[in-house]
GROMACS .gro file of C-alpha atoms in nm:
model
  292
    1UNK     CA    1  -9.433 -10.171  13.201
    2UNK     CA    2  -9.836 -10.187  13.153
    3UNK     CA    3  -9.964 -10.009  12.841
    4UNK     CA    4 -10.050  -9.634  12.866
    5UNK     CA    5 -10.458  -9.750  12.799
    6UNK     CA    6 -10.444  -9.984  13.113
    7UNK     CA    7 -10.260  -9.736  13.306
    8UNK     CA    8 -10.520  -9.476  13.215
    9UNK     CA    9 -10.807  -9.749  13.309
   10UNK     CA   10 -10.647  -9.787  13.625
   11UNK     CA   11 -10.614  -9.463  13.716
   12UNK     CA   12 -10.972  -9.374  13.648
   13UNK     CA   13 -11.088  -9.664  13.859
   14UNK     CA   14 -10.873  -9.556  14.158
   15UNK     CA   15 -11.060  -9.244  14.070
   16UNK     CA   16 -11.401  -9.360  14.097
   17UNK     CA   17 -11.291  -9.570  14.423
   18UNK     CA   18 -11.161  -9.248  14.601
   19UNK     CA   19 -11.488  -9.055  14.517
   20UNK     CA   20 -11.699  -9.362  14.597
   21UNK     CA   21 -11.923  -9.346  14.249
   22UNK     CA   22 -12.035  -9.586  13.999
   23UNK     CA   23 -11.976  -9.550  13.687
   24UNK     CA   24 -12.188  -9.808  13.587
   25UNK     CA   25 -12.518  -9.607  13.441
   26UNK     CA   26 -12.652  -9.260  13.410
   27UNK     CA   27 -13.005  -9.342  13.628
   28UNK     CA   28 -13.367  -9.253  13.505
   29UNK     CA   29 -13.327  -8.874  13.477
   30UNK     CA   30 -13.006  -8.945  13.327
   31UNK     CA   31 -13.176  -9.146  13.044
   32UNK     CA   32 -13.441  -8.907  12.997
   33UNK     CA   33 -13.192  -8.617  12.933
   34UNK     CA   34 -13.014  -8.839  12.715
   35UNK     CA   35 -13.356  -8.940  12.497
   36UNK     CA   36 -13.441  -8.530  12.504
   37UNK     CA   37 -13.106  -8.388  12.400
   38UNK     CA   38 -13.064  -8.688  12.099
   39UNK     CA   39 -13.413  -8.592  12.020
   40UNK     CA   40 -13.330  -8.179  11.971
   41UNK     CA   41 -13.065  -8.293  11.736
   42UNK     CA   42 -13.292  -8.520  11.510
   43UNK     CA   43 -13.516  -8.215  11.494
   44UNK     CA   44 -13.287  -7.958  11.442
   45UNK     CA   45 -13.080  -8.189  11.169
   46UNK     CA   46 -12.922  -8.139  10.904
   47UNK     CA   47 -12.778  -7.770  11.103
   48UNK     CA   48 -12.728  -8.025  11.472
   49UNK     CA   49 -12.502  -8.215  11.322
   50UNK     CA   50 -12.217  -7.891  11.221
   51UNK     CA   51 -12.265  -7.861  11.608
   52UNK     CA   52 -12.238  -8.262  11.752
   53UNK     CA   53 -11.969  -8.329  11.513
   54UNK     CA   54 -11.612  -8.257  11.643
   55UNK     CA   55 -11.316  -8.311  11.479
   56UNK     CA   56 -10.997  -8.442  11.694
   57UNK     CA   57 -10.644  -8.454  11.553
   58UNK     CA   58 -10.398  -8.690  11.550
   59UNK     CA   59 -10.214  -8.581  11.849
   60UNK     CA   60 -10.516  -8.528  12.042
   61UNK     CA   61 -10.802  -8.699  12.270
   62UNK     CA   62 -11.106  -8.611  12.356
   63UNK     CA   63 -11.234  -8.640  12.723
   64UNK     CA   64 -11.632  -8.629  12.671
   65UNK     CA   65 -11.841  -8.528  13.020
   66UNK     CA   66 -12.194  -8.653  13.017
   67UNK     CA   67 -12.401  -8.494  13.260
   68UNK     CA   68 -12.090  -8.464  13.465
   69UNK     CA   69 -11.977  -8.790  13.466
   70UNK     CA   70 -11.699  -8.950  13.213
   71UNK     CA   71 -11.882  -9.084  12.947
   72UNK     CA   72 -11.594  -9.418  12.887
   73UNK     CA   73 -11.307  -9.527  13.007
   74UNK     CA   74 -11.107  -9.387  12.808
   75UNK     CA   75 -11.069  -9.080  12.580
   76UNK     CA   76 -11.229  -9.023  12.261
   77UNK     CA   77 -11.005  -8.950  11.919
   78UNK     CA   78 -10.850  -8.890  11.686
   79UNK     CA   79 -11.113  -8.876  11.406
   80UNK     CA   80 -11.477  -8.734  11.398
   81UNK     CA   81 -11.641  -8.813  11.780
   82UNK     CA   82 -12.047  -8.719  11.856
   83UNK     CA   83 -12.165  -8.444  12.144
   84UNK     CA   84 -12.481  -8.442  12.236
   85UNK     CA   85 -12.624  -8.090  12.290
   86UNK     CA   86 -12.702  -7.999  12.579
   87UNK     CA   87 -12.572  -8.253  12.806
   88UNK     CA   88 -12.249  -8.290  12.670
   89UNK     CA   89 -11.890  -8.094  12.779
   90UNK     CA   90 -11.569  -8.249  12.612
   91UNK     CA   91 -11.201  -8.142  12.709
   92UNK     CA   92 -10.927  -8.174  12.433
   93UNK     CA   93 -10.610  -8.310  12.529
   94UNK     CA   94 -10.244  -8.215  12.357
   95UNK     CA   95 -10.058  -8.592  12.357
   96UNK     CA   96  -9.726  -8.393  12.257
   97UNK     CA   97  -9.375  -8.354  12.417
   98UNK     CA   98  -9.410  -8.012  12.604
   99UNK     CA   99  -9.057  -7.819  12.665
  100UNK     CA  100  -9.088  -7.704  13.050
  101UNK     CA  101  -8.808  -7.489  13.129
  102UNK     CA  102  -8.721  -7.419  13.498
  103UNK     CA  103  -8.602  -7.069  13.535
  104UNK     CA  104  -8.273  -7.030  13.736
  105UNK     CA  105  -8.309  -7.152  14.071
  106UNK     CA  106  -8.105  -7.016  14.407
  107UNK     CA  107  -7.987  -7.316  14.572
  108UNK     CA  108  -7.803  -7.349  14.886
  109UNK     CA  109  -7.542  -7.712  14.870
  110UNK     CA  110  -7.444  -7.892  15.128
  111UNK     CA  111  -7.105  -7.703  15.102
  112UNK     CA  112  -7.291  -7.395  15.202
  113UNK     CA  113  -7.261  -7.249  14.841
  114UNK     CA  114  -7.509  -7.054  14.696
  115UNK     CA  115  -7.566  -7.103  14.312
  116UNK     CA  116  -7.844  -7.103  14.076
  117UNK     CA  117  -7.940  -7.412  13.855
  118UNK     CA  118  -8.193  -7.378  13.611
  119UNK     CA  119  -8.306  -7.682  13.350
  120UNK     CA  120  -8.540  -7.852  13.133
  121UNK     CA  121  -8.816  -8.114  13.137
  122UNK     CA  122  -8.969  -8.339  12.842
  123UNK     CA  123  -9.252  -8.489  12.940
  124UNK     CA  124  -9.609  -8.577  12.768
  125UNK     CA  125  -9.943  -8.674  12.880
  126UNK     CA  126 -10.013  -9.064  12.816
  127UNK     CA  127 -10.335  -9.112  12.989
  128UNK     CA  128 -10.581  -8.800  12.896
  129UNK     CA  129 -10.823  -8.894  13.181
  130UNK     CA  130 -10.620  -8.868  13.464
  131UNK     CA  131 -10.459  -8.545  13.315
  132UNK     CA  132 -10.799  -8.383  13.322
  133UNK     CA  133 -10.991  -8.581  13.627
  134UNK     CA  134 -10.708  -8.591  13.857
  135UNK     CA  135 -10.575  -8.255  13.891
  136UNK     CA  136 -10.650  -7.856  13.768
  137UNK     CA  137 -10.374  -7.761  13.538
  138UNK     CA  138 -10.161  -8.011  13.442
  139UNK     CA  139  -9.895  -7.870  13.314
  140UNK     CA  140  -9.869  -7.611  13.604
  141UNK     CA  141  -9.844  -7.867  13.821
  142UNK     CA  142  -9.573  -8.010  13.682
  143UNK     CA  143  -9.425  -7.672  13.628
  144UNK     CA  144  -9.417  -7.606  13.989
  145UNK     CA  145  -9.327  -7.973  14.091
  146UNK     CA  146  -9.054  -7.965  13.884
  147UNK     CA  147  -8.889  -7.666  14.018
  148UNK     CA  148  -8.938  -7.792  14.395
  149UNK     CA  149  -8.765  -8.098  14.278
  150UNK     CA  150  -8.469  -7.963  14.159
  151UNK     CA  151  -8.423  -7.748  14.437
  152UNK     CA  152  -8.498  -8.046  14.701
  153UNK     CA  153  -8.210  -8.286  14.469
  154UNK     CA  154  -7.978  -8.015  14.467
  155UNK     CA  155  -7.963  -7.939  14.812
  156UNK     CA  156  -7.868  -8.246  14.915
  157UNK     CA  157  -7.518  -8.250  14.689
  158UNK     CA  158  -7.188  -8.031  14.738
  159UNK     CA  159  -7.095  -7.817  14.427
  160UNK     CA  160  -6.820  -8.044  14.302
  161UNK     CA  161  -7.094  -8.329  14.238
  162UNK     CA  162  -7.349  -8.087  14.082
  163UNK     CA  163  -7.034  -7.997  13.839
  164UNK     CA  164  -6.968  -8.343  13.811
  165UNK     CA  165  -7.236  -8.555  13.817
  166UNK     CA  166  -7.499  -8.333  13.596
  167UNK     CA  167  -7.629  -8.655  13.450
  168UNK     CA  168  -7.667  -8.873  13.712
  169UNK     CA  169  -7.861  -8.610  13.934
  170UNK     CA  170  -8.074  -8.545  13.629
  171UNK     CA  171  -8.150  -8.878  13.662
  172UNK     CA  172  -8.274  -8.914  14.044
  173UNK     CA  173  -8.477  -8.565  13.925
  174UNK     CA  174  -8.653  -8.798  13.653
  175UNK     CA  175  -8.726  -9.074  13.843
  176UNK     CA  176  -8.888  -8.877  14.161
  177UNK     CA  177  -9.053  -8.681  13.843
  178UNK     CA  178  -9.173  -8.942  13.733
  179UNK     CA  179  -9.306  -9.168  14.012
  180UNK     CA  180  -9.462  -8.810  14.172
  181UNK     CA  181  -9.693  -8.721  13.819
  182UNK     CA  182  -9.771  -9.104  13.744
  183UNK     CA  183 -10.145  -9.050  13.901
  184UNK     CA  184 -10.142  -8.692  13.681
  185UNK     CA  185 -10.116  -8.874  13.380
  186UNK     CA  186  -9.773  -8.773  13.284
  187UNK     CA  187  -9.473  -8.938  13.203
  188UNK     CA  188  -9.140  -8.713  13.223
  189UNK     CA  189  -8.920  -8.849  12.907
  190UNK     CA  190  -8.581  -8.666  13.022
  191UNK     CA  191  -8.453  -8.386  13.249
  192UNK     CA  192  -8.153  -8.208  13.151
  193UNK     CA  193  -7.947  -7.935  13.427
  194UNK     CA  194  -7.890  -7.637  13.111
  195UNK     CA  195  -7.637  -7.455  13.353
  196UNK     CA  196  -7.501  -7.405  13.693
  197UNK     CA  197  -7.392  -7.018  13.827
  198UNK     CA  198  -7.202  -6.976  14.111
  199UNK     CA  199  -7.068  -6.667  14.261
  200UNK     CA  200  -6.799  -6.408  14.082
  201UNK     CA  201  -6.525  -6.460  14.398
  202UNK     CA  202  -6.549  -6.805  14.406
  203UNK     CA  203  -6.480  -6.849  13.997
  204UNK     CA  204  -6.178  -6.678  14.089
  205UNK     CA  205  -6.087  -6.925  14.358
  206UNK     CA  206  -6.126  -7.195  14.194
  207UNK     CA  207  -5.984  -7.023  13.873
  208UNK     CA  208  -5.651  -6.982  14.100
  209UNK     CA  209  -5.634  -7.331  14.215
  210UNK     CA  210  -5.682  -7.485  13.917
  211UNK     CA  211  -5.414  -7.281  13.776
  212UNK     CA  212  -5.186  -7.394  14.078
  213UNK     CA  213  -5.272  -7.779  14.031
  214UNK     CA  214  -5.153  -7.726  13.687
  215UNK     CA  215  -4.830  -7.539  13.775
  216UNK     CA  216  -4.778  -7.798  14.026
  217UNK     CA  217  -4.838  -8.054  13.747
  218UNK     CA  218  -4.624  -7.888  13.545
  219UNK     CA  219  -4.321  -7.903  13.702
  220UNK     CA  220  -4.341  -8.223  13.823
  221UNK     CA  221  -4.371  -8.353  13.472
  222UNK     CA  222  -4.041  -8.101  13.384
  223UNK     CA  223  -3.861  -8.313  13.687
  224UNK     CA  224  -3.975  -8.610  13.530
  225UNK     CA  225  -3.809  -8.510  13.159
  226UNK     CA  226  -3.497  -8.409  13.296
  227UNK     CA  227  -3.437  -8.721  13.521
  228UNK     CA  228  -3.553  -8.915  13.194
  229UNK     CA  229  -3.288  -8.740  12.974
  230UNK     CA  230  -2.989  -8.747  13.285
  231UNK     CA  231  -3.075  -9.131  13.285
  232UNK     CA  232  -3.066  -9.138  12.874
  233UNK     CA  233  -2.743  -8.889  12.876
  234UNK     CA  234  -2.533  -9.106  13.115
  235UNK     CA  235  -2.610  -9.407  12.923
  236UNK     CA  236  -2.501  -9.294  12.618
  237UNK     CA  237  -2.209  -9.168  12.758
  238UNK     CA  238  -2.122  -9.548  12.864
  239UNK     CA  239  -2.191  -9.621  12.495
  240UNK     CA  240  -1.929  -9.383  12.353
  241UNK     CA  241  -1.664  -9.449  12.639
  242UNK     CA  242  -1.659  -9.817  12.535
  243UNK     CA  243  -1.611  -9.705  12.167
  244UNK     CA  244  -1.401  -9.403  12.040
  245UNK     CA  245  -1.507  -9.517  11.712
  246UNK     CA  246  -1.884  -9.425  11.762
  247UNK     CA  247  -1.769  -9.093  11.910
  248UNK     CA  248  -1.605  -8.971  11.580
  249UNK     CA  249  -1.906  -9.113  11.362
  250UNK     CA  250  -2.108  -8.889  11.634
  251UNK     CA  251  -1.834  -8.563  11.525
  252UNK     CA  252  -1.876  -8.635  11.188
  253UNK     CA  253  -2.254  -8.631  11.175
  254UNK     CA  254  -2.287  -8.333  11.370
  255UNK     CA  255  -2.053  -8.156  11.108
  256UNK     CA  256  -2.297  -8.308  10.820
  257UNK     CA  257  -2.578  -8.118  11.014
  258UNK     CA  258  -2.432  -7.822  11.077
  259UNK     CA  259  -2.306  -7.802  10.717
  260UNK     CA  260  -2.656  -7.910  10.512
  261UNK     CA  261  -2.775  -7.553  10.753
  262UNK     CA  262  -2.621  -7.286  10.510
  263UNK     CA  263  -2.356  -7.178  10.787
  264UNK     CA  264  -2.074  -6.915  10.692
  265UNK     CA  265  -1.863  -7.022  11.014
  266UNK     CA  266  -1.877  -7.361  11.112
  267UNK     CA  267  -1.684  -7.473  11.486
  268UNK     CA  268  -1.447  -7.784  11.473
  269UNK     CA  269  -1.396  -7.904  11.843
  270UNK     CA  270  -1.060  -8.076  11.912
  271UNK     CA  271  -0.997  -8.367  12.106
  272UNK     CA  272  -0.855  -8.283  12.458
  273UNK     CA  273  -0.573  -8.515  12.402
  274UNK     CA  274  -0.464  -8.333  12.117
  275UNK     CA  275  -0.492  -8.017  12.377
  276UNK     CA  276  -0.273  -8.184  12.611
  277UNK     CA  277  -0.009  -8.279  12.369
  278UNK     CA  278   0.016  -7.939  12.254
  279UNK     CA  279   0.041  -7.821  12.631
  280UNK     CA  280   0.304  -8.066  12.693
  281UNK     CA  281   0.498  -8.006  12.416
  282UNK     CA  282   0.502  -7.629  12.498
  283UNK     CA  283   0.518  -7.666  12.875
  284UNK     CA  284   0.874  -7.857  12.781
  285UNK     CA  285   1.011  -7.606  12.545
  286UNK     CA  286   0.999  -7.336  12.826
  287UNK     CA  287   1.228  -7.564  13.058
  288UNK     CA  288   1.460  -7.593  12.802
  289UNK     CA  289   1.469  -7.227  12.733
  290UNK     CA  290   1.502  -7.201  13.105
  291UNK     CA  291   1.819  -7.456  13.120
  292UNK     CA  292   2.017  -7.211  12.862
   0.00000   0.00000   0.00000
C-alpha cells in the first residue's frame, strides 16, 4: 500500500490534470503580489509577525492557498508555518478518527422484510489536500455516503444473513467505503452494524418457532435418554441373571443406602421364590384339609 504522502501527491496531480493547470509558478503579477505583501510585513514588523505566524498542532495540517492556488504539494504542520498577508488563505485540517454514526435506517431485504439498521464508521483523513481540494464538506460527504451504502448492502441480503453475518457485511460496507472516499482523502478504519429492528409480529414469530425447534429438540434428546437407559437396563439385567451372587450384593447395598438416609421404616423385598414356596406350601395344606 503507497504511503499516505504519495497518495496525497497523487491525488493532487490527478487534480491539477482534471482542471488542466500548472502548478509550476505563480506568473509576473503573481510575483509582484508576492514581493508587495512580504514587503507590508517587513514594514509593519515586529506587530506582522503575531499575524503571519500560525501555530498548527500535532494532529493537524495546514492547507496554505496562495493567490488561489496550493502553495506545495503537500500540507503544512504541525509546528509554527508563515502566511503572508494579504495573499494568503490557509485551511486547517483535523487528522483524527471521527465517530460517524448512521441513524437507524428503514431497509427493505430481499425477504421482503422491513427493518431498520443503523451503525458506525471510523474513518480519518490521511491526505489533507484532497480532503479540502477535492470535495465541499468532507465529512458530510461521507456522512451521506455512508448511509446510502448501508442501505444499498443491506438490500441485497435476507434477514437471516443480516442476523448472521453482521461482520462480514460490515466488511463489503468498508471496502466499497473505502475504495468510494479514496479520491476524498479518507480512509474508513472499521464499520460496525450497532443493531438491527425488525417488526413487533414478526419477533413473535420467530420467538414461537424458536421455541418449537427447541421443544422439538427436546424431546428428541428425551427419546434418545430413554433408549440409552432401556439399552443400559437390559444389559444389566443379563449381568445379574448370569450371577445371583451380584444380585444380593446389589440388595444389600441398596439397604446400606437406604439405611445411612435416617429412615424410621425401611422395605425388605423378598425373593419370589421364597413367595412361591410359601404359596405352595399353603396351596397343599388346603387339599389336605379338603381330603378329611
Amino acid at each position: 500500500m503507497d504511503s499516505p504522502e504519495k497518495l496525497e501527491k497523487n491525488n493532487l496531480v490527478d487534480l491539477s490534470r482534471r482542471e488542466g493547470t500548472n502548478k509550476s509558478g505563480l506568473g509576473v503579477c503573481g510575483w509582484i503580489l508576492c514581493s508587495l505583501s512580504f514587503l507590508l510585513m517587513l514594514i509593519t514588523f515586529p506587530i506582522s509577525i503575531w499575524m503571519c505566524l500560525k501555530i498548527i498542532k500535532e494532529y493537524e495540517r495546514a492547507v496554505v492557498f496562495r493567490l488561489g492556488r496550493i502553495q506545495a504539494d503537500k500540507a503544512k504542520g504541525p509546528g509554527l508555518i508563515l502566511v503572508l498577508p494579504c495573499i494568503d488563505v490557509f485551511v486547517k485540517v483535523d487528522l483524527r478518527t471521527v465517530t460517524c454514526n448512521i441513524p437507524p435506517q428503514e431497509i427493505l431485504t430481499r425477504d421482503s422484510v422491513t427493518t431498520q439498521v443503523d451503525g458506525v464508521v471510523y474513518y480519518r483523513i490521511y491526505s489533507a489536500v484532497s480532503a479540502v481540494a477535492n470535495v465541499n464538506d468532507v465529512h458530510q460527504a461521507t456522512f451521506l455516503l455512508a448511509q446510502t451504502t448501508l442501505r444499498n448492502v443491506l438490500g441485497t441480503q435476507t434477514l437471516s444473513q443480516i442476523l448472521s453475518g453482521r461482520e462480514e457485511i460490515a466488511h463489503s460496507i468498508q471496502t466499497l467505503l473505502d475504495d468510494a472516499t479514496e479520491l476524498w482523502g479518507i480512509r474508513v478504519a472499521r464499520v460496525e452494524i450497532k443493531d438491527v429492528r425488525i417488526p413487533v409480529q414478526l419477533q413473535r414469530s420467530m420467538a414461537a418457532e424458536a421455541e418449537a425447534t427447541r421443544e422439538a429438540r427436546a424431546k428428541v434428546l428425551a427419546a434418545e435418554g430413554e433408549m440409552n437407559a432401556s439399552k443400559s437396563l437390559k444389559s444389566a439385567s443379563m449381568v445379574l441373571a448370569e450371577s445371583p451372587i451380584a444380585l444380593q450384593l446389589r440388595y444389600l447395598q441398596t439397604l446400606t443406602t437406604v439405611a445411612t438416609e435416617k429412615n424410621s421404616t425401611i422395605v425388605f423385598p423378598l425373593p419370589m421364590n421364597i413367595l412361591e414356596g410359601i404359596g405352595g406350601i399353603s396351596y397343599g395344606n388346603d387339599k389336605v384339609t379338603a381330603k378329611a
